[in-house]
């Protein structure tokens, strides 16, 4: 089979590219290298099944050329990371809205099924235990206190859903919770690689906020096969799935576990959100997925622990 991966030179996209090539598929990567890098594809650069197109997902002609001959599209390209979005909010909105619309429109014209990467951020400030796929609709506020990245992704979901129900395109939406592993950059605000880099350099570990906020981290190697199953099995299309790990950890505990695993002497320093982000932006207090739907539909069950993840990120540095 042939697949187009938008954002294929990014963190998740490059792991997905390697996985698909390893299964004997052909892959076209479309990426503008804004946060991604060709280095992420170093292991497969010479692979005969790989085609790399450097370009913008907002450009219809570029996407049209890249999708040629594809049997399916993984749409992962997006402006991501708190630092990226806050530095360039309007440009990020454009990528995350126009880009998704352009890829959906092109997929429709070529009649190619598409997986659209969304995010747990669509749950806004909802902090209940075990977020289910319907919990994006239960909070009173119509915008659910979502910031610009989250709102754009929520609209992407609407686009994808309507291209399916009204235009007949086969679409599936994936709400990724924090996904971590080798090659994730710490530059754009991603917490695990940032802590690992600070610990290995013997620098202070900067914990934003009070450190009591919790997250659930899932290894990218548990996510990638699930993405493939979701795009390949059309009986799973027409809906949305949470993908993430149920293992919850506070950011302070995470920092302590990184320091210990790295054998580092770094100490923890709390940095107020205002100082960290230079704006009134505040992280969510907690975000715990309920992945029952994905487990029942296709047996999704992340196998790797947080210690596996921390070990893998330390090992690649
Ligand atoms: P990433 O930054 O490594 O990947 C995004 C890729 O998209 C990069 O390679 C970047 O260069 C590319 N890109 C950005 N704008 C583009 C444009 N206009 N045209 C072409 N390419 C462009 O981040 P990631 O973590 O691999 O994220 C992949 C997808 O998963 C994104 O859609 C993101 O919103 C979603 N997601 C990730 C996480 C996570 O924890 N990593 C969580 C929720 C959702």
CSV table of C-alpha atoms and ligand atoms in Angstrom, one decimal:
chain,number,residue,atom,x,y,z
A,1,UNK,CA,0.0,0.0,0.0
A,2,UNK,CA,1.0,3.6,-0.4
A,3,UNK,CA,0.5,6.2,2.3
A,4,UNK,CA,0.9,10.0,2.5
A,5,UNK,CA,2.0,11.2,5.9
A,6,UNK,CA,1.7,15.0,6.4
A,7,UNK,CA,4.1,16.0,9.1
A,8,UNK,CA,6.1,12.8,8.5
A,9,UNK,CA,9.4,14.4,9.4
A,10,UNK,CA,8.1,15.2,12.8
A,11,UNK,CA,8.3,13.2,16.0
A,12,UNK,CA,5.3,10.9,15.6
A,13,UNK,CA,5.3,11.1,11.8
A,14,UNK,CA,8.9,9.8,11.6
A,15,UNK,CA,8.2,6.8,13.8
A,16,UNK,CA,5.1,6.1,11.7
A,17,UNK,CA,7.1,6.4,8.5
A,18,UNK,CA,9.7,3.9,9.7
A,19,UNK,CA,6.9,1.5,10.9
A,20,UNK,CA,5.1,1.6,7.6
A,21,UNK,CA,8.3,1.1,5.5
A,22,UNK,CA,9.2,-1.8,7.8
A,23,UNK,CA,5.8,-3.4,7.0
A,24,UNK,CA,6.7,-3.1,3.3
A,25,UNK,CA,4.5,-0.1,2.4
A,26,UNK,CA,5.5,2.9,0.4
A,27,UNK,CA,5.4,6.3,2.1
A,28,UNK,CA,5.3,9.9,0.9
A,29,UNK,CA,6.3,12.4,3.6
A,30,UNK,CA,5.0,16.0,3.1
A,31,UNK,CA,6.6,18.3,5.6
A,32,UNK,CA,7.7,22.0,5.7
A,33,UNK,CA,10.4,21.1,8.3
A,34,UNK,CA,9.1,23.9,10.6
A,35,UNK,CA,9.4,21.8,13.7
A,36,UNK,CA,10.3,18.5,12.0
A,37,UNK,CA,13.7,17.6,10.6
A,38,UNK,CA,15.1,15.4,7.9
A,39,UNK,CA,17.4,14.0,10.6
A,40,UNK,CA,14.3,12.3,12.0
A,41,UNK,CA,14.2,10.2,8.8
A,42,UNK,CA,17.9,9.4,8.8
A,43,UNK,CA,17.4,5.7,9.4
A,44,UNK,CA,15.2,5.4,6.3
A,45,UNK,CA,16.6,8.2,4.1
A,46,UNK,CA,17.9,5.7,1.4
A,47,UNK,CA,14.8,3.5,1.6
A,48,UNK,CA,13.4,3.0,-1.9
A,49,UNK,CA,9.9,3.1,-0.6
A,50,UNK,CA,10.3,6.7,0.8
A,51,UNK,CA,9.5,9.9,-1.1
A,52,UNK,CA,10.1,13.2,0.7
A,53,UNK,CA,8.2,16.3,-0.4
A,54,UNK,CA,9.2,19.6,1.3
A,55,UNK,CA,6.2,21.8,1.2
A,56,UNK,CA,3.2,23.4,3.0
A,57,UNK,CA,0.0,21.5,3.7
A,58,UNK,CA,-1.9,24.7,3.1
A,59,UNK,CA,-0.9,24.7,-0.5
A,60,UNK,CA,-3.4,22.7,-2.6
A,61,UNK,CA,-1.0,22.0,-5.5
A,62,UNK,CA,1.6,20.7,-3.2
A,63,UNK,CA,-0.8,18.4,-1.4
A,64,UNK,CA,-2.3,17.3,-4.7
A,65,UNK,CA,1.2,16.2,-6.0
A,66,UNK,CA,2.0,14.5,-2.7
A,67,UNK,CA,-1.3,12.5,-2.5
A,68,UNK,CA,-0.9,11.1,-6.0
A,69,UNK,CA,-1.3,7.3,-5.9
A,70,UNK,CA,-1.9,7.1,-2.2
A,71,UNK,CA,-4.2,4.5,-0.6
A,72,UNK,CA,-4.5,6.5,2.6
A,73,UNK,CA,-3.5,9.7,4.4
A,74,UNK,CA,-2.2,10.2,7.9
A,75,UNK,CA,-2.7,14.0,8.5
A,76,UNK,CA,-0.3,14.8,11.3
A,77,UNK,CA,1.2,18.1,10.1
A,78,UNK,CA,0.3,20.9,12.5
A,79,UNK,CA,1.8,23.8,14.4
A,80,UNK,CA,2.4,22.2,17.8
A,81,UNK,CA,4.0,23.0,21.2
A,82,UNK,CA,2.9,25.8,23.6
A,83,UNK,CA,6.0,27.9,22.7
A,84,UNK,CA,5.3,27.7,19.0
A,85,UNK,CA,1.6,28.5,19.2
A,86,UNK,CA,2.0,31.4,21.7
A,87,UNK,CA,4.8,32.9,19.6
A,88,UNK,CA,2.8,32.7,16.3
A,89,UNK,CA,-0.9,32.3,17.2
A,90,UNK,CA,-2.4,33.4,13.9
A,91,UNK,CA,0.1,31.5,11.7
A,92,UNK,CA,-0.5,28.4,13.8
A,93,UNK,CA,-4.3,28.8,13.4
A,94,UNK,CA,-3.8,29.0,9.7
A,95,UNK,CA,-1.7,25.8,9.5
A,96,UNK,CA,-4.1,24.0,11.8
A,97,UNK,CA,-7.3,25.0,10.0
A,98,UNK,CA,-6.4,25.7,6.4
A,99,UNK,CA,-3.9,22.8,6.3
A,100,UNK,CA,-6.5,20.3,7.5
A,101,UNK,CA,-9.1,21.7,5.2
A,102,UNK,CA,-6.7,21.5,2.2
A,103,UNK,CA,-5.7,17.9,3.0
A,104,UNK,CA,-9.4,16.8,3.5
A,105,UNK,CA,-10.4,18.5,0.2
A,106,UNK,CA,-7.6,16.8,-1.7
A,107,UNK,CA,-8.3,13.5,-0.1
A,108,UNK,CA,-12.0,13.8,-1.1
A,109,UNK,CA,-11.0,14.6,-4.7
A,110,UNK,CA,-8.7,11.5,-4.8
A,111,UNK,CA,-11.2,9.5,-2.8
A,112,UNK,CA,-8.5,8.4,-0.3
A,113,UNK,CA,-9.4,7.6,3.4
A,114,UNK,CA,-7.8,9.8,5.9
A,115,UNK,CA,-6.8,9.8,9.6
A,116,UNK,CA,-6.8,13.2,11.2
A,117,UNK,CA,-4.7,13.8,14.3
A,118,UNK,CA,-6.5,15.7,17.0
A,119,UNK,CA,-5.6,16.2,20.6
A,120,UNK,CA,-6.7,15.7,24.2
A,121,UNK,CA,-6.6,19.5,24.3
A,122,UNK,CA,-10.2,19.5,22.8
A,123,UNK,CA,-11.4,18.6,26.3
A,124,UNK,CA,-10.4,22.1,27.4
A,125,UNK,CA,-10.4,22.6,31.1
A,126,UNK,CA,-12.3,19.4,31.8
A,127,UNK,CA,-10.4,17.7,34.6
A,128,UNK,CA,-12.6,14.7,35.4
A,129,UNK,CA,-11.1,11.2,35.8
A,130,UNK,CA,-11.1,9.1,32.6
A,131,UNK,CA,-12.0,11.4,29.8
A,132,UNK,CA,-14.4,9.8,27.4
A,133,UNK,CA,-14.9,10.7,23.7
A,134,UNK,CA,-18.2,12.5,24.6
A,135,UNK,CA,-16.7,14.7,27.3
A,136,UNK,CA,-15.8,17.5,24.9
A,137,UNK,CA,-19.5,18.4,25.0
A,138,UNK,CA,-20.5,18.4,28.6
A,139,UNK,CA,-19.0,21.5,30.0
A,140,UNK,CA,-21.3,24.6,30.1
A,141,UNK,CA,-19.1,27.0,28.2
A,142,UNK,CA,-19.6,26.7,24.4
A,143,UNK,CA,-15.8,27.1,23.9
A,144,UNK,CA,-14.9,24.9,26.9
A,145,UNK,CA,-12.1,27.3,27.8
A,146,UNK,CA,-10.0,26.0,24.9
A,147,UNK,CA,-7.0,27.9,23.8
A,148,UNK,CA,-6.2,28.6,20.1
A,149,UNK,CA,-4.5,25.3,19.4
A,150,UNK,CA,-7.3,23.3,21.0
A,151,UNK,CA,-10.0,25.3,19.3
A,152,UNK,CA,-8.4,24.8,15.9
A,153,UNK,CA,-8.1,21.0,16.5
A,154,UNK,CA,-11.7,20.9,17.6
A,155,UNK,CA,-12.7,22.6,14.3
A,156,UNK,CA,-10.5,20.1,12.4
A,157,UNK,CA,-12.6,17.4,14.0
A,158,UNK,CA,-15.7,19.1,12.8
A,159,UNK,CA,-14.3,19.4,9.2
A,160,UNK,CA,-13.3,15.7,9.2
A,161,UNK,CA,-16.6,14.6,10.6
A,162,UNK,CA,-18.6,16.6,8.0
A,163,UNK,CA,-16.4,15.5,5.1
A,164,UNK,CA,-17.4,12.0,6.2
A,165,UNK,CA,-21.1,12.5,6.9
A,166,UNK,CA,-22.0,15.0,4.1
A,167,UNK,CA,-19.5,14.2,1.4
A,168,UNK,CA,-18.8,10.5,1.9
A,169,UNK,CA,-15.1,10.7,2.6
A,170,UNK,CA,-13.8,7.9,4.9
A,171,UNK,CA,-12.4,9.7,7.9
A,172,UNK,CA,-11.2,8.8,11.4
A,173,UNK,CA,-10.2,11.2,14.1
A,174,UNK,CA,-7.7,10.4,16.8
A,175,UNK,CA,-7.4,12.4,20.0
A,176,UNK,CA,-3.8,11.9,21.1
A,177,UNK,CA,-3.0,12.4,24.7
A,178,UNK,CA,0.7,13.2,25.6
A,179,UNK,CA,2.8,11.1,23.4
A,180,UNK,CA,6.5,10.8,24.1
A,181,UNK,CA,9.6,8.9,23.0
A,182,UNK,CA,12.9,9.4,21.2
A,183,UNK,CA,13.2,12.3,18.7
A,184,UNK,CA,10.7,14.5,20.5
A,185,UNK,CA,12.2,17.9,20.7
A,186,UNK,CA,12.2,19.9,24.0
A,187,UNK,CA,12.4,23.2,22.2
A,188,UNK,CA,8.7,23.8,21.8
A,189,UNK,CA,7.6,23.2,25.4
A,190,UNK,CA,7.4,19.3,25.5
A,191,UNK,CA,8.0,18.4,29.1
A,192,UNK,CA,9.7,15.0,29.0
A,193,UNK,CA,12.5,15.8,26.5
A,194,UNK,CA,13.1,19.2,28.3
A,195,UNK,CA,13.5,17.6,31.7
A,196,UNK,CA,15.8,14.9,30.3
A,197,UNK,CA,18.0,17.6,28.6
A,198,UNK,CA,18.2,19.6,31.7
A,199,UNK,CA,18.9,16.6,33.9
A,200,UNK,CA,21.7,15.3,31.6
A,201,UNK,CA,23.2,18.8,31.4
A,202,UNK,CA,23.1,19.1,35.2
A,203,UNK,CA,20.9,22.2,35.0
A,204,UNK,CA,18.0,23.0,37.2
A,205,UNK,CA,14.8,21.2,36.2
A,206,UNK,CA,12.3,24.0,35.6
A,207,UNK,CA,8.8,22.8,36.7
A,208,UNK,CA,6.1,25.2,35.4
A,209,UNK,CA,3.3,26.1,37.8
A,210,UNK,CA,3.1,24.3,41.2
A,211,UNK,CA,4.1,20.9,39.7
A,212,UNK,CA,0.9,19.3,41.1
A,213,UNK,CA,-0.7,19.2,37.6
A,214,UNK,CA,-0.8,15.6,36.3
A,215,UNK,CA,-0.3,14.1,32.9
A,216,UNK,CA,-0.4,10.6,31.3
A,217,UNK,CA,2.4,9.8,29.0
A,218,UNK,CA,2.2,7.2,26.3
A,219,UNK,CA,5.2,5.8,24.3
A,220,UNK,CA,5.1,6.6,20.6
A,221,UNK,CA,5.7,2.9,19.8
A,222,UNK,CA,2.3,2.1,21.4
A,223,UNK,CA,0.6,4.9,19.4
A,224,UNK,CA,2.0,4.2,15.9
A,225,UNK,CA,0.5,0.7,15.4
A,226,UNK,CA,-2.8,2.0,16.6
A,227,UNK,CA,-2.8,4.8,14.0
A,228,UNK,CA,-2.1,2.2,11.3
A,229,UNK,CA,-5.0,-0.1,12.4
A,230,UNK,CA,-7.3,2.9,12.5
A,231,UNK,CA,-6.6,4.1,9.0
A,232,UNK,CA,-6.5,0.6,7.5
A,233,UNK,CA,-9.7,-0.8,9.0
A,234,UNK,CA,-12.5,1.3,7.4
A,235,UNK,CA,-15.1,-0.3,9.7
A,236,UNK,CA,-13.5,1.8,12.5
A,237,UNK,CA,-14.0,5.1,10.6
A,238,UNK,CA,-16.7,7.8,11.0
A,239,UNK,CA,-15.9,8.4,14.7
A,240,UNK,CA,-13.2,9.6,17.2
A,241,UNK,CA,-10.9,7.6,19.4
A,242,UNK,CA,-8.8,8.6,22.4
A,243,UNK,CA,-5.3,7.2,22.4
A,244,UNK,CA,-3.1,7.5,25.4
A,245,UNK,CA,-1.9,5.9,28.6
A,246,UNK,CA,-3.9,5.7,31.8
A,247,UNK,CA,-0.7,6.0,34.0
A,248,UNK,CA,-1.0,9.4,35.8
A,249,UNK,CA,2.0,11.3,37.2
A,250,UNK,CA,2.4,14.8,38.6
A,251,UNK,CA,4.9,17.0,36.8
A,252,UNK,CA,7.0,17.2,40.1
A,253,UNK,CA,7.0,13.4,40.3
A,254,UNK,CA,8.0,13.2,36.6
A,255,UNK,CA,10.9,15.6,37.2
A,256,UNK,CA,12.1,13.5,40.2
A,257,UNK,CA,11.9,10.3,38.2
A,258,UNK,CA,13.9,11.8,35.3
A,259,UNK,CA,16.6,13.1,37.7
A,260,UNK,CA,16.9,9.6,39.3
A,261,UNK,CA,16.9,7.7,36.0
A,262,UNK,CA,19.5,10.1,34.5
A,263,UNK,CA,21.7,9.8,37.7
A,264,UNK,CA,21.7,13.6,37.7
A,265,UNK,CA,22.4,16.0,40.6
A,266,UNK,CA,19.9,18.5,39.2
A,267,UNK,CA,17.5,20.2,41.6
A,268,UNK,CA,13.9,21.2,40.9
A,269,UNK,CA,13.0,24.9,40.5
A,270,UNK,CA,9.3,26.1,40.2
A,271,UNK,CA,8.7,28.7,37.5
A,272,UNK,CA,5.3,30.5,37.6
A,273,UNK,CA,3.3,30.1,34.3
A,274,UNK,CA,3.4,33.8,33.7
A,275,UNK,CA,7.2,33.7,33.7
A,276,UNK,CA,7.5,30.4,31.7
A,277,UNK,CA,5.1,31.5,28.9
A,278,UNK,CA,5.2,35.3,29.2
A,279,UNK,CA,1.4,35.4,29.1
A,280,UNK,CA,-1.5,34.4,31.2
A,281,UNK,CA,-1.5,30.9,29.7
A,282,UNK,CA,-2.0,28.1,32.3
A,283,UNK,CA,-1.6,24.4,31.8
A,284,UNK,CA,-4.5,22.0,32.5
A,285,UNK,CA,-4.5,20.6,36.0
A,286,UNK,CA,-5.0,17.1,34.9
A,287,UNK,CA,-5.9,15.1,31.7
A,288,UNK,CA,-6.6,11.4,32.0
A,289,UNK,CA,-7.8,9.4,29.1
A,290,UNK,CA,-10.4,6.7,29.0
A,291,UNK,CA,-9.4,4.5,26.1
A,292,UNK,CA,-12.2,1.9,26.5
A,293,UNK,CA,-13.6,2.8,23.1
A,294,UNK,CA,-10.2,2.0,21.3
A,295,UNK,CA,-9.6,-1.0,23.5
A,296,UNK,CA,-13.0,-2.5,22.7
A,297,UNK,CA,-12.9,-1.6,19.0
A,298,UNK,CA,-9.4,-2.9,18.1
A,299,UNK,CA,-7.6,-4.0,21.3
A,300,UNK,CA,-5.7,-0.9,22.0
A,301,UNK,CA,-3.5,-1.5,25.1
A,302,UNK,CA,-0.3,0.5,25.7
A,303,UNK,CA,2.4,-1.9,26.9
A,304,UNK,CA,5.2,0.5,27.8
A,305,UNK,CA,5.5,2.2,31.2
A,306,UNK,CA,6.6,5.7,32.1
A,307,UNK,CA,10.0,4.3,33.2
A,308,UNK,CA,10.3,2.7,29.7
A,309,UNK,CA,9.7,6.1,28.2
A,310,UNK,CA,12.1,8.0,30.4
A,311,UNK,CA,14.7,5.3,29.8
A,312,UNK,CA,14.3,5.5,26.0
A,313,UNK,CA,14.5,9.3,25.9
A,314,UNK,CA,17.6,9.3,28.0
A,315,UNK,CA,19.2,6.5,25.9
A,316,UNK,CA,18.9,8.4,22.7
A,317,UNK,CA,20.7,11.6,24.0
B,1,LIG,P1,5.9,17.6,15.5
B,1,LIG,O1,6.1,19.0,15.6
B,1,LIG,O2,7.2,16.8,15.6
B,1,LIG,O3,5.2,17.2,14.1
B,1,LIG,C1,4.5,18.1,13.3
B,1,LIG,C2,5.1,18.1,11.9
B,1,LIG,O4,4.3,18.9,11.0
B,1,LIG,C3,6.5,18.7,11.9
B,1,LIG,O5,7.4,17.8,11.2
B,1,LIG,C4,6.4,20.0,11.2
B,1,LIG,O6,7.5,20.4,10.5
B,1,LIG,C5,5.2,19.7,10.2
B,1,LIG,N1,4.5,20.9,9.8
B,1,LIG,C6,4.0,21.9,10.6
B,1,LIG,N2,3.4,22.9,9.8
B,1,LIG,C7,3.4,22.4,8.5
B,1,LIG,C8,3.0,22.9,7.3
B,1,LIG,N3,2.3,24.0,7.2
B,1,LIG,N4,3.2,22.1,6.2
B,1,LIG,C9,3.8,20.9,6.3
B,1,LIG,N5,4.3,20.4,7.4
B,1,LIG,C10,4.1,21.1,8.5
B,1,LIG,O7,4.8,17.1,16.5
B,1,LIG,P2,4.2,15.7,16.8
B,1,LIG,O8,4.2,15.6,18.3
B,1,LIG,O9,4.8,14.6,16.0
B,1,LIG,O10,2.7,15.9,16.4
B,1,LIG,C11,2.1,15.2,15.3
B,1,LIG,C12,0.6,15.4,15.3
B,1,LIG,O11,0.1,14.9,16.5
B,1,LIG,C13,0.2,16.9,15.4
B,1,LIG,O12,-1.0,17.1,14.6
B,1,LIG,C14,-0.2,17.2,16.8
B,1,LIG,O13,-1.1,18.2,17.0
B,1,LIG,C15,-0.7,15.8,17.2
B,1,LIG,N6,-0.6,15.6,18.7
B,1,LIG,C16,0.6,15.3,19.3
B,1,LIG,C17,0.7,15.1,20.6
B,1,LIG,C18,2.0,14.7,21.3
B,1,LIG,O14,2.0,14.5,22.5
B,1,LIG,N7,3.1,14.6,20.6
B,1,LIG,C19,-0.5,15.2,21.4
B,1,LIG,C20,-1.7,15.5,20.8
B,1,LIG,C21,-1.7,15.7,19.4
